[in-house]
Amino acid sequence: MLISQILDDADTIRVVARSGGKTRIINGARSVYSLAMEAARTGVGLAALIERKGLGETIDLDAAYKRGRLLSPINHPDPAHLHLTGTGLTHLGSAATRDSMHKKLSTDGEEQLTDSMKMFRMGLEGGKPAKGQVGVQPEWFYKGNGTMAVAPGAALMSPAFAKDAGEEPEVAGIYVIGDDGAPFRVGFTLSNEFSDHVTERVNYLFLAHSKLRNASFGPEILIGDLPSDIRGTSRILRDGKALWEKPFLSGETNMSHTIANLEHHHFKYSAFRQPGDVHVHMFGTATLSFADGIKTEAGDVFEIEAGDFGLPLRNPLEIEKPVKVSVKAL
């Protein structure tokens, strides 16, 4: 089952679901967030709760997408309580690009193992622990709160000071925190973990700066288990034509960590178990146009698709105007 959110002609949020056939409104669902919290509070599985509520009017989701009526598939009434985070070096093909960005030489000219490669090897050796065991912790980063989330079809805004504006096609887990502080997974969605790879390449300690960018996810949330072998396509369109296109792989078959291990190392922090919060946690990628020398421009469109997740995720690129910030003493 796939669920998503749209705005109807009266600008009212409608939650819709589809399962192999028509897309229909979920009766009585005010938002995906309220639906998920109701499931957490009642102990009823999300799919069972949707079945209990029943489905109503049929919706043309493709038409709503083209009209700009799709919302992010989950949001929070207070954007400060939605957290955008992620993890890197989790996929079997992810080490080469990152390693090349951060290669370093010793004083005698010999190549040293980069921190990226060390982290990747740690994942290979300990990222898939036995059931009931805790594996090695991955790389982790913060992207911002809900004010940084961009709806499917809306523009990803690159700061004027950015050195690069590049896509990262990923799968993200969507979570709500129950009233008792327990995390609940709503499902999985496509995401574009939009980043500045040139800034990151200057110095690995700039990674945190490079990640403080918009992100987009959706349009639809896949309810249930994550397929073990996900095969999708990431492309950049310029003037309506494909500038760059490449397959991307995800799912645990193609990863050095289990999803459970990545979830544990995020939610082990009590700050991320605050009742009522929403988390969008991105699981990493091995595919970047930056690695192929692509330089994006304003007006380019990022498109990420994988059959298991319904409609593709599309976002145009825009560049923000320069802003000079000065702080005034009170």
Tab-separated table of C-alpha atoms in Angstrom:
chain	number	residue	atom	x	y	z
A	1	MET	CA	0.000	0.000	0.000
A	2	LEU	CA	1.121	3.531	-0.841
A	3	ILE	CA	-0.177	6.634	0.944
A	4	SER	CA	0.275	10.328	0.197
A	5	GLN	CA	-1.185	13.780	0.822
A	6	ILE	CA	-2.772	16.252	-1.560
A	7	LEU	CA	-4.520	19.598	-1.335
A	8	ASP	CA	-8.022	19.560	-2.783
A	9	ASP	CA	-9.602	22.523	-4.559
A	10	ALA	CA	-10.672	23.974	-1.203
A	11	ASP	CA	-7.050	23.767	0.050
A	12	THR	CA	-7.995	21.002	2.496
A	13	ILE	CA	-5.482	18.211	3.109
A	14	ARG	CA	-6.673	14.841	1.842
A	15	VAL	CA	-4.883	11.601	2.649
A	16	VAL	CA	-5.029	9.084	-0.175
A	17	ALA	CA	-4.103	5.427	-0.516
A	18	ARG	CA	-3.612	3.030	-3.361
A	19	SER	CA	-2.865	-0.663	-3.524
A	20	GLY	CA	-2.345	-1.855	-7.054
A	21	GLY	CA	-5.420	-0.089	-8.415
A	22	LYS	CA	-7.214	3.206	-7.960
A	23	THR	CA	-6.086	5.979	-5.636
A	24	ARG	CA	-8.801	6.877	-3.154
A	25	ILE	CA	-9.312	9.247	-0.229
A	26	ILE	CA	-9.030	7.693	3.241
A	27	ASN	CA	-12.220	8.523	5.097
A	28	GLY	CA	-11.776	10.737	8.159
A	29	ALA	CA	-7.988	11.120	7.854
A	30	ARG	CA	-6.974	14.754	8.407
A	31	SER	CA	-3.292	14.160	7.607
A	32	VAL	CA	-0.763	11.344	7.410
A	33	TYR	CA	0.653	12.621	10.701
A	34	SER	CA	-2.685	12.394	12.526
A	35	LEU	CA	-3.321	8.981	10.972
A	36	ALA	CA	0.082	7.686	12.116
A	37	MET	CA	-0.333	9.047	15.634
A	38	GLU	CA	-3.777	7.446	15.852
A	39	ALA	CA	-2.247	4.111	14.846
A	40	ALA	CA	0.488	4.525	17.471
A	41	ARG	CA	-2.010	5.409	20.217
A	42	THR	CA	-4.487	2.638	19.442
A	43	GLY	CA	-1.994	-0.119	18.725
A	44	VAL	CA	-3.666	-0.794	15.380
A	45	GLY	CA	-1.390	-1.323	12.394
A	46	LEU	CA	-1.485	1.492	9.862
A	47	ALA	CA	-2.825	-0.650	7.015
A	48	ALA	CA	-5.488	-2.106	9.330
A	49	LEU	CA	-6.477	1.370	10.513
A	50	ILE	CA	-6.856	2.551	6.910
A	51	GLU	CA	-9.011	-0.483	6.122
A	52	ARG	CA	-11.129	0.233	9.204
A	53	LYS	CA	-11.682	3.858	8.152
A	54	GLY	CA	-12.496	2.866	4.606
A	55	LEU	CA	-11.792	4.476	1.261
A	56	GLY	CA	-13.929	7.039	-0.507
A	57	GLU	CA	-13.654	9.212	-3.596
A	58	THR	CA	-11.221	8.259	-6.373
A	59	ILE	CA	-8.354	10.714	-7.026
A	60	ASP	CA	-6.162	11.183	-10.125
A	61	LEU	CA	-2.813	11.436	-8.363
A	62	ASP	CA	-0.836	12.094	-11.541
A	63	ALA	CA	-3.072	15.042	-12.385
A	64	ALA	CA	-2.742	16.413	-8.848
A	65	TYR	CA	1.056	16.156	-9.184
A	66	LYS	CA	1.043	18.066	-12.455
A	67	ARG	CA	-1.124	20.777	-10.867
A	68	GLY	CA	1.300	21.197	-7.951
A	69	ARG	CA	-1.213	19.863	-5.411
A	70	LEU	CA	0.964	17.166	-3.854
A	71	LEU	CA	2.350	17.813	-0.391
A	72	SER	CA	5.241	16.122	1.323
A	73	PRO	CA	3.777	12.718	2.296
A	74	ILE	CA	4.090	13.605	5.979
A	75	ASN	CA	4.522	16.883	7.826
A	76	HIS	CA	4.112	18.190	11.362
A	77	PRO	CA	1.804	21.027	12.502
A	78	ASP	CA	4.941	22.666	13.916
A	79	PRO	CA	7.815	22.283	11.383
A	80	ALA	CA	10.384	22.547	14.193
A	81	HIS	CA	9.236	19.090	15.313
A	82	LEU	CA	10.095	17.399	12.021
A	83	HIS	CA	13.733	16.287	11.821
A	84	LEU	CA	15.622	15.699	8.564
A	85	THR	CA	18.637	13.463	9.162
A	86	GLY	CA	20.634	10.865	7.322
A	87	THR	CA	23.518	8.476	7.219
A	88	GLY	CA	26.239	7.858	4.662
A	89	LEU	CA	28.694	5.162	3.555
A	90	THR	CA	25.994	2.541	4.067
A	91	HIS	CA	25.802	1.163	0.516
A	92	LEU	CA	28.203	-1.308	-1.052
A	93	GLY	CA	29.091	1.037	-3.910
A	94	SER	CA	29.333	4.219	-1.868
A	95	ALA	CA	32.970	4.157	-0.795
A	96	ALA	CA	34.744	4.900	-4.088
A	97	THR	CA	33.324	8.390	-4.677
A	98	ARG	CA	33.689	9.516	-1.092
A	99	ASP	CA	37.192	8.040	-0.889
A	100	SER	CA	38.289	9.926	-4.007
A	101	MET	CA	36.935	13.166	-2.515
A	102	HIS	CA	39.023	12.823	0.617
A	103	LYS	CA	42.211	11.009	-0.422
A	104	LYS	CA	45.283	12.121	1.459
A	105	LEU	CA	49.009	11.432	1.270
A	106	SER	CA	51.552	10.926	4.009
A	107	THR	CA	54.684	13.069	4.172
A	108	ASP	CA	56.588	10.569	2.004
A	109	GLY	CA	53.889	10.590	-0.663
A	110	GLU	CA	52.274	7.285	0.243
A	111	GLU	CA	48.492	7.162	0.031
A	112	GLN	CA	46.782	6.807	3.402
A	113	LEU	CA	43.458	5.216	4.171
A	114	THR	CA	40.859	8.001	4.316
A	115	ASP	CA	38.390	8.369	7.166
A	116	SER	CA	35.647	7.626	4.619
A	117	MET	CA	37.206	4.293	3.708
A	118	LYS	CA	37.765	3.448	7.363
A	119	MET	CA	34.084	4.137	8.089
A	120	PHE	CA	33.018	2.078	5.093
A	121	ARG	CA	35.127	-0.889	6.201
A	122	MET	CA	33.667	-0.651	9.695
A	123	GLY	CA	30.226	-1.015	8.143
A	124	LEU	CA	31.278	-4.019	6.062
A	125	GLU	CA	32.624	-5.730	9.162
A	126	GLY	CA	29.963	-4.761	11.706
A	127	GLY	CA	26.964	-3.141	10.024
A	128	LYS	CA	24.856	-6.297	9.875
A	129	PRO	CA	24.927	-7.732	13.395
A	130	ALA	CA	23.245	-10.939	14.486
A	131	LYS	CA	19.639	-10.598	15.600
A	132	GLY	CA	19.460	-8.992	19.040
A	133	GLN	CA	22.976	-7.560	18.756
A	134	VAL	CA	24.045	-3.945	18.146
A	135	GLY	CA	26.292	-3.298	15.165
A	136	VAL	CA	28.808	-0.556	14.484
A	137	GLN	CA	27.399	2.957	14.312
A	138	PRO	CA	27.359	4.637	10.893
A	139	GLU	CA	28.242	8.114	9.773
A	140	TRP	CA	25.356	10.448	10.710
A	141	PHE	CA	24.375	13.970	9.722
A	142	TYR	CA	21.663	16.577	10.290
A	143	LYS	CA	19.942	18.420	7.446
A	144	GLY	CA	17.513	20.631	9.316
A	145	ASN	CA	13.920	20.699	10.502
A	146	GLY	CA	10.634	20.762	8.630
A	147	THR	CA	11.297	24.253	7.269
A	148	MET	CA	13.923	22.608	5.023
A	149	ALA	CA	11.543	19.994	3.602
A	150	VAL	CA	10.424	20.631	0.023
A	151	ALA	CA	7.277	19.059	-1.424
A	152	PRO	CA	7.435	16.886	-4.542
A	153	GLY	CA	7.378	19.181	-7.560
A	154	ALA	CA	8.558	22.238	-5.613
A	155	ALA	CA	11.991	23.805	-6.056
A	156	LEU	CA	15.073	22.765	-4.133
A	157	MET	CA	16.721	26.065	-3.180
A	158	SER	CA	20.500	26.167	-3.236
A	159	PRO	CA	22.085	28.962	-1.169
A	160	ALA	CA	23.903	31.648	-3.125
A	161	PHE	CA	27.090	30.793	-1.225
A	162	ALA	CA	26.945	27.085	-2.169
A	163	LYS	CA	29.737	25.680	-4.324
A	164	ASP	CA	27.579	22.912	-5.767
A	165	ALA	CA	23.970	21.732	-5.860
A	166	GLY	CA	23.787	17.986	-6.327
A	167	GLU	CA	21.224	15.232	-5.893
A	168	GLU	CA	21.528	12.121	-3.751
A	169	PRO	CA	18.863	9.498	-4.608
A	170	GLU	CA	18.007	7.641	-1.427
A	171	VAL	CA	15.384	5.695	0.458
A	172	ALA	CA	14.191	7.349	3.680
A	173	GLY	CA	12.414	5.917	6.680
A	174	ILE	CA	9.423	7.913	7.977
A	175	TYR	CA	8.780	7.779	11.744
A	176	VAL	CA	6.568	9.256	14.439
A	177	ILE	CA	7.318	9.181	18.157
A	178	GLY	CA	4.548	7.818	20.354
A	179	ASP	CA	3.264	9.425	23.531
A	180	ASP	CA	5.562	7.185	25.599
A	181	GLY	CA	8.669	8.072	23.565
A	182	ALA	CA	8.656	4.892	21.468
A	183	PRO	CA	9.513	5.352	17.763
A	184	PHE	CA	7.082	3.945	15.183
A	185	ARG	CA	7.920	3.490	11.524
A	186	VAL	CA	5.221	4.780	9.176
A	187	GLY	CA	6.945	3.401	6.091
A	188	PHE	CA	9.567	4.167	3.467
A	189	THR	CA	9.800	6.735	0.690
A	190	LEU	CA	12.100	7.997	-2.036
A	191	SER	CA	14.157	11.027	-1.100
A	192	ASN	CA	16.562	13.514	-2.613
A	193	GLU	CA	19.208	14.217	0.015
A	194	PHE	CA	20.302	17.395	-1.759
A	195	SER	CA	23.901	18.340	-0.879
A	196	ASP	CA	26.929	20.486	-1.717
A	197	HIS	CA	29.656	18.031	-2.687
A	198	VAL	CA	32.250	20.641	-3.670
A	199	THR	CA	32.134	22.163	-0.187
A	200	GLU	CA	32.440	18.694	1.331
A	201	ARG	CA	35.462	17.926	-0.858
A	202	VAL	CA	37.370	20.985	0.421
A	203	ASN	CA	37.679	19.392	3.851
A	204	TYR	CA	35.847	16.459	5.419
A	205	LEU	CA	35.074	18.677	8.414
A	206	PHE	CA	32.873	20.725	6.068
A	207	LEU	CA	30.515	17.760	5.679
A	208	ALA	CA	28.147	19.260	8.262
A	209	HIS	CA	27.988	22.526	6.280
A	210	SER	CA	27.418	20.697	2.998
A	211	LYS	CA	24.359	18.876	4.354
A	212	LEU	CA	22.474	21.936	5.635
A	213	ARG	CA	20.337	22.130	2.521
A	214	ASN	CA	16.770	21.428	1.451
A	215	ALA	CA	15.603	17.852	1.040
A	216	SER	CA	12.596	16.402	-0.714
A	217	PHE	CA	10.876	13.071	-0.132
A	218	GLY	CA	7.890	11.250	-1.523
A	219	PRO	CA	5.555	11.609	-3.297
A	220	GLU	CA	4.243	8.388	-1.728
A	221	ILE	CA	5.052	6.378	1.397
A	222	LEU	CA	5.372	2.621	1.031
A	223	ILE	CA	3.613	0.932	3.966
A	224	GLY	CA	5.131	-2.343	5.149
A	225	ASP	CA	8.544	-3.939	4.784
A	226	LEU	CA	11.297	-2.441	2.666
A	227	PRO	CA	12.120	-4.595	-0.389
A	228	SER	CA	15.568	-6.129	0.014
A	229	ASP	CA	16.701	-5.273	-3.535
A	230	ILE	CA	15.553	-1.865	-4.831
A	231	ARG	CA	16.460	-0.853	-8.356
A	232	GLY	CA	15.684	2.638	-9.524
A	233	THR	CA	16.854	5.431	-11.785
A	234	SER	CA	18.207	8.878	-10.997
A	235	ARG	CA	18.333	11.505	-13.727
A	236	ILE	CA	18.839	15.215	-14.317
A	237	LEU	CA	16.738	16.934	-16.975
A	238	ARG	CA	17.857	20.144	-18.647
A	239	ASP	CA	15.484	21.894	-21.054
A	240	GLY	CA	13.315	18.789	-20.996
A	241	LYS	CA	16.099	16.413	-22.061
A	242	ALA	CA	18.158	13.985	-19.998
A	243	LEU	CA	21.511	15.581	-19.132
A	244	TRP	CA	22.540	12.633	-16.964
A	245	GLU	CA	20.939	9.329	-16.039
A	246	LYS	CA	22.107	6.380	-13.976
A	247	PRO	CA	20.595	3.431	-12.100
A	248	PHE	CA	20.727	3.403	-8.311
A	249	LEU	CA	20.472	0.441	-5.961
A	250	SER	CA	19.202	0.293	-2.406
A	251	GLY	CA	17.674	-2.192	0.025
A	252	GLU	CA	19.652	-4.365	2.416
A	253	THR	CA	20.965	-6.618	-0.400
A	254	ASN	CA	22.938	-3.606	-1.619
A	255	MET	CA	23.841	-2.179	1.783
A	256	SER	CA	26.593	-2.724	4.353
A	257	HIS	CA	24.185	-1.983	7.236
A	258	THR	CA	20.783	-3.333	8.145
A	259	ILE	CA	17.900	-0.894	8.399
A	260	ALA	CA	17.433	-1.999	12.028
A	261	ASN	CA	21.047	-1.074	12.829
A	262	LEU	CA	20.687	2.371	11.249
A	263	GLU	CA	17.422	2.940	13.120
A	264	HIS	CA	18.951	1.901	16.446
A	265	HIS	CA	21.865	4.303	16.121
A	266	HIS	CA	19.551	7.204	15.311
A	267	PHE	CA	16.923	6.614	17.964
A	268	LYS	CA	19.366	5.638	20.722
A	269	TYR	CA	19.583	9.382	21.427
A	270	SER	CA	16.816	10.514	23.752
A	271	ALA	CA	16.597	13.842	21.890
A	272	PHE	CA	15.157	11.870	18.970
A	273	ARG	CA	12.501	10.148	21.064
A	274	GLN	CA	10.401	13.174	21.983
A	275	PRO	CA	6.647	12.393	21.935
A	276	GLY	CA	4.843	13.620	18.854
A	277	ASP	CA	7.930	14.372	16.740
A	278	VAL	CA	8.346	13.271	13.119
A	279	HIS	CA	11.603	11.927	11.698
A	280	VAL	CA	12.649	11.562	8.072
A	281	HIS	CA	15.870	9.537	8.147
A	282	MET	CA	17.727	8.973	4.870
A	283	PHE	CA	19.700	5.764	4.462
A	284	GLY	CA	22.446	6.743	2.018
A	285	THR	CA	23.305	6.197	-1.640
A	286	ALA	CA	26.008	4.985	-3.988
A	287	THR	CA	24.991	7.111	-7.010
A	288	LEU	CA	25.893	10.777	-7.559
A	289	SER	CA	25.970	12.830	-10.751
A	290	PHE	CA	28.782	14.802	-9.094
A	291	ALA	CA	31.002	11.724	-9.390
A	292	ASP	CA	30.567	11.912	-13.171
A	293	GLY	CA	31.561	15.565	-13.346
A	294	ILE	CA	28.058	17.000	-13.719
A	295	LYS	CA	27.606	20.656	-12.759
A	296	THR	CA	23.957	21.490	-12.193
A	297	GLU	CA	22.330	24.800	-13.114
A	298	ALA	CA	19.209	26.675	-12.086
A	299	GLY	CA	16.252	25.227	-13.973
A	300	ASP	CA	17.582	21.659	-14.015
A	301	VAL	CA	15.083	19.079	-12.788
A	302	PHE	CA	16.053	16.159	-10.566
A	303	GLU	CA	13.997	12.993	-11.067
A	304	ILE	CA	14.265	9.879	-8.903
A	305	GLU	CA	12.117	6.816	-9.478
A	306	ALA	CA	11.817	3.204	-8.341
A	307	GLY	CA	8.808	1.055	-9.105
A	308	ASP	CA	8.132	-0.014	-5.511
A	309	PHE	CA	7.531	3.615	-4.457
A	310	GLY	CA	4.908	4.745	-6.943
A	311	LEU	CA	5.263	8.126	-8.614
A	312	PRO	CA	8.755	9.527	-9.253
A	313	LEU	CA	10.147	12.318	-7.093
A	314	ARG	CA	10.749	15.446	-9.177
A	315	ASN	CA	12.178	18.796	-8.077
A	316	PRO	CA	13.579	21.712	-10.086
A	317	LEU	CA	16.688	23.546	-8.905
A	318	GLU	CA	16.669	27.223	-7.999
A	319	ILE	CA	19.432	29.442	-6.594
A	320	GLU	CA	18.625	31.738	-3.686
A	321	LYS	CA	19.555	35.415	-3.780
A	322	PRO	CA	22.610	36.404	-1.722
A	323	VAL	CA	21.832	37.408	1.845
A	324	LYS	CA	24.100	39.352	4.158
A	325	VAL	CA	23.389	38.550	7.789
A	326	SER	CA	24.391	40.796	10.677
A	327	VAL	CA	23.604	40.200	14.325
A	328	LYS	CA	22.365	43.016	16.532
A	329	ALA	CA	22.937	43.102	20.257
A	330	LEU	CA	19.828	43.461	22.421
